[in-house]
PDB file of N, CA and C in Angstrom:
ATOM      1  N   MET A   1       0.834  -1.221  -0.035  1.00  0.00           N
ATOM      2  CA  MET A   1      -0.040   0.076   0.002  1.00  0.00           C
ATOM      3  C   MET A   1       0.919   1.245  -0.080  1.00  0.00           C
ATOM      4  N   THR A   2       0.546   2.174  -0.822  1.00  0.00           N
ATOM      5  CA  THR A   2       1.326   3.411  -0.904  1.00  0.00           C
ATOM      6  C   THR A   2       1.016   4.429   0.239  1.00  0.00           C
ATOM      7  N   ASP A   3       1.869   5.342   0.427  1.00  0.00           N
ATOM      8  CA  ASP A   3       1.581   6.319   1.370  1.00  0.00           C
ATOM      9  C   ASP A   3       0.334   7.208   0.965  1.00  0.00           C
ATOM     10  N   GLY A   4       0.246   7.393  -0.195  1.00  0.00           N
ATOM     11  CA  GLY A   4      -1.009   8.143  -0.693  1.00  0.00           C
ATOM     12  C   GLY A   4      -2.280   7.506  -0.396  1.00  0.00           C
ATOM     13  N   THR A   5      -2.319   6.072  -0.601  1.00  0.00           N
ATOM     14  CA  THR A   5      -3.391   5.354  -0.271  1.00  0.00           C
ATOM     15  C   THR A   5      -3.762   5.352   1.163  1.00  0.00           C
ATOM     16  N   ARG A   6      -2.687   5.262   2.051  1.00  0.00           N
ATOM     17  CA  ARG A   6      -2.924   5.456   3.494  1.00  0.00           C
ATOM     18  C   ARG A   6      -3.454   6.876   3.796  1.00  0.00           C
ATOM     19  N   ILE A   7      -2.906   7.838   3.259  1.00  0.00           N
ATOM     20  CA  ILE A   7      -3.466   9.177   3.513  1.00  0.00           C
ATOM     21  C   ILE A   7      -4.997   9.236   3.088  1.00  0.00           C
ATOM     22  N   ARG A   8      -5.241   8.791   1.911  1.00  0.00           N
ATOM     23  CA  ARG A   8      -6.732   8.687   1.422  1.00  0.00           C
ATOM     24  C   ARG A   8      -7.465   7.996   2.402  1.00  0.00           C
ATOM     25  N   MET A   9      -7.084   6.700   2.820  1.00  0.00           N
ATOM     26  CA  MET A   9      -7.992   5.916   3.658  1.00  0.00           C
ATOM     27  C   MET A   9      -8.170   6.647   5.059  1.00  0.00           C
ATOM     28  N   ALA A  10      -7.185   7.249   5.494  1.00  0.00           N
ATOM     29  CA  ALA A  10      -7.272   7.799   6.853  1.00  0.00           C
ATOM     30  C   ALA A  10      -8.145   9.037   6.877  1.00  0.00           C
ATOM     31  N   ARG A  11      -8.088   9.759   5.676  1.00  0.00           N
ATOM     32  CA  ARG A  11      -8.986  10.989   5.553  1.00  0.00           C
ATOM     33  C   ARG A  11     -10.494  10.435   5.407  1.00  0.00           C
ATOM     34  N   GLU A  12     -10.719   9.347   4.557  1.00  0.00           N
ATOM     35  CA  GLU A  12     -12.088   8.792   4.366  1.00  0.00           C
ATOM     36  C   GLU A  12     -12.653   8.279   5.788  1.00  0.00           C
ATOM     37  N   GLU A  13     -11.759   7.549   6.547  1.00  0.00           N
ATOM     38  CA  GLU A  13     -12.203   7.088   7.809  1.00  0.00           C
ATOM     39  C   GLU A  13     -12.724   8.048   8.727  1.00  0.00           C
ATOM     40  N   ARG A  14     -12.212   9.277   8.626  1.00  0.00           N
ATOM     41  CA  ARG A  14     -12.602  10.384   9.289  1.00  0.00           C
ATOM     42  C   ARG A  14     -13.857  11.125   8.795  1.00  0.00           C
ATOM     43  N   ASP A  15     -14.292  10.662   7.636  1.00  0.00           N
ATOM     44  CA  ASP A  15     -15.357  11.295   6.889  1.00  0.00           C
ATOM     45  C   ASP A  15     -15.010  12.829   6.525  1.00  0.00           C
ATOM     46  N   LEU A  16     -13.758  13.062   6.084  1.00  0.00           N
ATOM     47  CA  LEU A  16     -13.318  14.369   5.682  1.00  0.00           C
ATOM     48  C   LEU A  16     -13.320  14.450   4.225  1.00  0.00           C
ATOM     49  N   THR A  17     -13.873  15.502   3.614  1.00  0.00           N
ATOM     50  CA  THR A  17     -13.719  15.796   2.227  1.00  0.00           C
ATOM     51  C   THR A  17     -12.285  16.327   1.888  1.00  0.00           C
ATOM     52  N   LEU A  18     -11.862  16.220   0.658  1.00  0.00           N
ATOM     53  CA  LEU A  18     -10.646  16.881   0.302  1.00  0.00           C
ATOM     54  C   LEU A  18     -10.588  18.396   0.771  1.00  0.00           C
ATOM     55  N   ALA A  19     -11.651  19.070   0.643  1.00  0.00           N
ATOM     56  CA  ALA A  19     -11.647  20.328   1.108  1.00  0.00           C
ATOM     57  C   ALA A  19     -11.448  20.568   2.522  1.00  0.00           C
ATOM     58  N   GLN A  20     -12.215  19.667   3.316  1.00  0.00           N
ATOM     59  CA  GLN A  20     -12.062  19.782   4.805  1.00  0.00           C
ATOM     60  C   GLN A  20     -10.530  19.458   5.102  1.00  0.00           C
ATOM     61  N   ALA A  21     -10.070  18.480   4.700  1.00  0.00           N
ATOM     62  CA  ALA A  21      -8.743  18.020   4.881  1.00  0.00           C
ATOM     63  C   ALA A  21      -7.722  19.079   4.536  1.00  0.00           C
ATOM     64  N   GLY A  22      -7.932  19.705   3.447  1.00  0.00           N
ATOM     65  CA  GLY A  22      -6.977  20.785   3.020  1.00  0.00           C
ATOM     66  C   GLY A  22      -7.111  22.001   3.913  1.00  0.00           C
ATOM     67  N   LYS A  23      -8.271  22.300   4.291  1.00  0.00           N
ATOM     68  CA  LYS A  23      -8.528  23.445   5.172  1.00  0.00           C
ATOM     69  C   LYS A  23      -7.711  23.334   6.543  1.00  0.00           C
ATOM     70  N   ARG A  24      -7.541  22.112   6.898  1.00  0.00           N
ATOM     71  CA  ARG A  24      -6.897  21.761   8.271  1.00  0.00           C
ATOM     72  C   ARG A  24      -5.454  22.095   8.079  1.00  0.00           C
ATOM     73  N   LEU A  25      -4.966  22.069   6.792  1.00  0.00           N
ATOM     74  CA  LEU A  25      -3.469  22.495   6.608  1.00  0.00           C
ATOM     75  C   LEU A  25      -3.308  23.699   5.843  1.00  0.00           C
ATOM     76  N   GLY A  26      -4.295  24.375   5.618  1.00  0.00           N
ATOM     77  CA  GLY A  26      -4.265  25.683   4.893  1.00  0.00           C
ATOM     78  C   GLY A  26      -3.853  25.534   3.498  1.00  0.00           C
ATOM     79  N   ILE A  27      -4.208  24.360   2.798  1.00  0.00           N
ATOM     80  CA  ILE A  27      -3.951  24.085   1.406  1.00  0.00           C
ATOM     81  C   ILE A  27      -5.168  23.922   0.549  1.00  0.00           C
ATOM     82  N   THR A  28      -5.030  23.785  -0.690  1.00  0.00           N
ATOM     83  CA  THR A  28      -6.235  23.482  -1.519  1.00  0.00           C
ATOM     84  C   THR A  28      -6.576  21.972  -1.540  1.00  0.00           C
ATOM     85  N   PRO A  29      -7.779  21.659  -1.809  1.00  0.00           N
ATOM     86  CA  PRO A  29      -8.074  20.265  -2.058  1.00  0.00           C
ATOM     87  C   PRO A  29      -7.192  19.526  -3.072  1.00  0.00           C
ATOM     88  N   GLN A  30      -6.903  20.384  -4.103  1.00  0.00           N
ATOM     89  CA  GLN A  30      -6.114  19.816  -5.119  1.00  0.00           C
ATOM     90  C   GLN A  30      -4.762  19.498  -4.599  1.00  0.00           C
ATOM     91  N   ALA A  31      -4.163  20.185  -3.790  1.00  0.00           N
ATOM     92  CA  ALA A  31      -2.884  19.949  -3.257  1.00  0.00           C
ATOM     93  C   ALA A  31      -2.893  18.659  -2.438  1.00  0.00           C
ATOM     94  N   TRP A  32      -3.995  18.454  -1.590  1.00  0.00           N
ATOM     95  CA  TRP A  32      -4.122  17.320  -0.790  1.00  0.00           C
ATOM     96  C   TRP A  32      -4.235  15.990  -1.706  1.00  0.00           C
ATOM     97  N   GLN A  33      -5.072  16.205  -2.727  1.00  0.00           N
ATOM     98  CA  GLN A  33      -5.257  15.122  -3.582  1.00  0.00           C
ATOM     99  C   GLN A  33      -4.018  14.599  -4.350  1.00  0.00           C
ATOM    100  N   GLN A  34      -3.055  15.511  -4.640  1.00  0.00           N
ATOM    101  CA  GLN A  34      -1.883  15.163  -5.156  1.00  0.00           C
ATOM    102  C   GLN A  34      -1.034  14.137  -4.344  1.00  0.00           C
ATOM    103  N   TRP A  35      -1.120  14.275  -3.069  1.00  0.00           N
ATOM    104  CA  TRP A  35      -0.444  13.393  -2.187  1.00  0.00           C
ATOM    105  C   TRP A  35      -1.266  12.034  -2.220  1.00  0.00           C
ATOM    106  N   GLU A  36      -2.545  12.064  -2.228  1.00  0.00           N
ATOM    107  CA  GLU A  36      -3.288  10.810  -2.307  1.00  0.00           C
ATOM    108  C   GLU A  36      -2.985   9.972  -3.565  1.00  0.00           C
ATOM    109  N   VAL A  37      -2.980  10.689  -4.707  1.00  0.00           N
ATOM    110  CA  VAL A  37      -2.890   9.888  -5.931  1.00  0.00           C
ATOM    111  C   VAL A  37      -1.306   9.753  -6.366  1.00  0.00           C
ATOM    112  N   GLY A  38      -0.482  10.171  -5.600  1.00  0.00           N
ATOM    113  CA  GLY A  38       0.949   9.907  -5.821  1.00  0.00           C
ATOM    114  C   GLY A  38       1.663  10.909  -6.829  1.00  0.00           C
ATOM    115  N   THR A  39       1.003  11.944  -7.137  1.00  0.00           N
ATOM    116  CA  THR A  39       1.566  12.921  -8.036  1.00  0.00           C
ATOM    117  C   THR A  39       2.712  13.612  -7.370  1.00  0.00           C
ATOM    118  N   ARG A  40       2.484  13.868  -6.031  1.00  0.00           N
ATOM    119  CA  ARG A  40       3.553  14.463  -5.225  1.00  0.00           C
ATOM    120  C   ARG A  40       3.604  13.639  -3.937  1.00  0.00           C
ATOM    121  N   SER A  41       4.753  13.652  -3.323  1.00  0.00           N
ATOM    122  CA  SER A  41       4.948  12.927  -2.133  1.00  0.00           C
ATOM    123  C   SER A  41       5.319  14.021  -0.973  1.00  0.00           C
ATOM    124  N   PRO A  42       4.689  13.872   0.188  1.00  0.00           N
ATOM    125  CA  PRO A  42       5.032  14.839   1.219  1.00  0.00           C
ATOM    126  C   PRO A  42       6.399  14.495   1.727  1.00  0.00           C
ATOM    127  N   ASN A  43       7.060  15.647   2.163  1.00  0.00           N
ATOM    128  CA  ASN A  43       8.266  15.443   2.881  1.00  0.00           C
ATOM    129  C   ASN A  43       7.843  14.994   4.360  1.00  0.00           C
ATOM    130  N   MET A  44       8.945  14.733   5.164  1.00  0.00           N
ATOM    131  CA  MET A  44       8.668  14.248   6.489  1.00  0.00           C
ATOM    132  C   MET A  44       7.970  15.334   7.405  1.00  0.00           C
ATOM    133  N   LYS A  45       8.256  16.584   7.253  1.00  0.00           N
ATOM    134  CA  LYS A  45       7.723  17.706   8.040  1.00  0.00           C
ATOM    135  C   LYS A  45       6.344  17.759   7.630  1.00  0.00           C
ATOM    136  N   THR A  46       5.967  17.663   6.159  1.00  0.00           N
ATOM    137  CA  THR A  46       4.616  17.700   5.816  1.00  0.00           C
ATOM    138  C   THR A  46       3.832  16.454   6.273  1.00  0.00           C
ATOM    139  N   ALA A  47       4.423  15.307   6.114  1.00  0.00           N
ATOM    140  CA  ALA A  47       3.800  14.017   6.632  1.00  0.00           C
ATOM    141  C   ALA A  47       3.427  14.236   8.113  1.00  0.00           C
ATOM    142  N   HIS A  48       4.125  14.834   8.771  1.00  0.00           N
ATOM    143  CA  HIS A  48       3.832  15.057  10.207  1.00  0.00           C
ATOM    144  C   HIS A  48       2.620  15.886  10.303  1.00  0.00           C
ATOM    145  N   LYS A  49       2.568  16.926   9.556  1.00  0.00           N
ATOM    146  CA  LYS A  49       1.414  17.919   9.610  1.00  0.00           C
ATOM    147  C   LYS A  49       0.226  17.216   9.150  1.00  0.00           C
ATOM    148  N   ILE A  50       0.231  16.371   8.123  1.00  0.00           N
ATOM    149  CA  ILE A  50      -0.828  15.572   7.661  1.00  0.00           C
ATOM    150  C   ILE A  50      -1.422  14.558   8.671  1.00  0.00           C
ATOM    151  N   ALA A  51      -0.450  13.863   9.317  1.00  0.00           N
ATOM    152  CA  ALA A  51      -0.889  13.102  10.430  1.00  0.00           C
ATOM    153  C   ALA A  51      -1.539  13.853  11.596  1.00  0.00           C
ATOM    154  N   GLU A  52      -1.003  14.963  11.975  1.00  0.00           N
ATOM    155  CA  GLU A  52      -1.613  15.836  13.005  1.00  0.00           C
ATOM    156  C   GLU A  52      -3.117  16.245  12.562  1.00  0.00           C
ATOM    157  N   ALA A  53      -3.200  16.498  11.229  1.00  0.00           N
ATOM    158  CA  ALA A  53      -4.583  16.998  10.692  1.00  0.00           C
ATOM    159  C   ALA A  53      -5.618  15.866  10.608  1.00  0.00           C
ATOM    160  N   LEU A  54      -4.985  14.711  10.629  1.00  0.00           N
ATOM    161  CA  LEU A  54      -5.918  13.497  10.716  1.00  0.00           C
ATOM    162  C   LEU A  54      -5.900  12.820  12.118  1.00  0.00           C
ATOM    163  N   ASP A  55      -5.414  13.530  13.172  1.00  0.00           N
ATOM    164  CA  ASP A  55      -5.496  13.013  14.529  1.00  0.00           C
ATOM    165  C   ASP A  55      -4.735  11.724  14.650  1.00  0.00           C
ATOM    166  N   LEU A  56      -3.605  11.449  14.016  1.00  0.00           N
ATOM    167  CA  LEU A  56      -2.863  10.210  13.889  1.00  0.00           C
ATOM    168  C   LEU A  56      -1.278  10.537  14.335  1.00  0.00           C
ATOM    169  N   SER A  57      -0.739   9.509  14.823  1.00  0.00           N
ATOM    170  CA  SER A  57       0.752   9.683  14.878  1.00  0.00           C
ATOM    171  C   SER A  57       1.253   9.404  13.481  1.00  0.00           C
ATOM    172  N   LEU A  58       2.528  10.009  13.350  1.00  0.00           N
ATOM    173  CA  LEU A  58       3.138   9.742  11.916  1.00  0.00           C
ATOM    174  C   LEU A  58       3.336   8.201  11.690  1.00  0.00           C
ATOM    175  N   SER A  59       3.687   7.504  12.691  1.00  0.00           N
ATOM    176  CA  SER A  59       3.936   6.052  12.465  1.00  0.00           C
ATOM    177  C   SER A  59       2.650   5.487  12.107  1.00  0.00           C
ATOM    178  N   ASP A  60       1.487   5.780  12.789  1.00  0.00           N
ATOM    179  CA  ASP A  60       0.114   5.160  12.372  1.00  0.00           C
ATOM    180  C   ASP A  60      -0.146   5.543  11.016  1.00  0.00           C
ATOM    181  N   LEU A  61       0.080   6.720  10.562  1.00  0.00           N
ATOM    182  CA  LEU A  61      -0.331   7.186   9.215  1.00  0.00           C
ATOM    183  C   LEU A  61       0.494   6.462   8.245  1.00  0.00           C
ATOM    184  N   LEU A  62       1.807   6.155   8.446  1.00  0.00           N
ATOM    185  CA  LEU A  62       2.581   5.671   7.365  1.00  0.00           C
ATOM    186  C   LEU A  62       2.783   4.140   7.647  1.00  0.00           C
ATOM    187  N   ARG A  63       2.337   3.513   8.870  1.00  0.00           N
ATOM    188  CA  ARG A  63       2.311   2.266   9.269  1.00  0.00           C
ATOM    189  C   ARG A  63       3.693   1.601   8.869  1.00  0.00           C
ATOM    190  N   VAL A  64       4.740   2.146   9.474  1.00  0.00           N
ATOM    191  CA  VAL A  64       6.151   1.751   9.096  1.00  0.00           C
ATOM    192  C   VAL A  64       6.249   0.267   9.236  1.00  0.00           C
ATOM    193  N   GLY A  65       6.860  -0.498   8.243  1.00  0.00           N
ATOM    194  CA  GLY A  65       6.986  -1.795   8.256  1.00  0.00           C
ATOM    195  C   GLY A  65       5.686  -2.646   7.934  1.00  0.00           C
ATOM    196  N   ASP A  66       4.723  -1.884   7.420  1.00  0.00           N
ATOM    197  CA  ASP A  66       3.332  -2.667   7.077  1.00  0.00           C
ATOM    198  C   ASP A  66       3.363  -3.334   5.741  1.00  0.00           C
ATOM    199  N   GLU A  67       4.424  -3.131   4.999  1.00  0.00           N
ATOM    200  CA  GLU A  67       4.320  -3.670   3.512  1.00  0.00           C
ATOM    201  C   GLU A  67       5.070  -5.031   3.516  1.00  0.00           C
TER     202      GLU A  67
END
């Protein structure tokens, strides 16, 4: 499973739209979607912010060693 898929699944589990998730980070829904579809990959600082926006730890979001 890709990081983008994990981000999408975590967002959907929280019943957040792309717009709602993006608003939590102060970004556009399109920017958030780029992470989900793999067009762009978040750096570690941004991944941590994504995890916080989804009320997850970074390790839970990325599920280190899950593959």
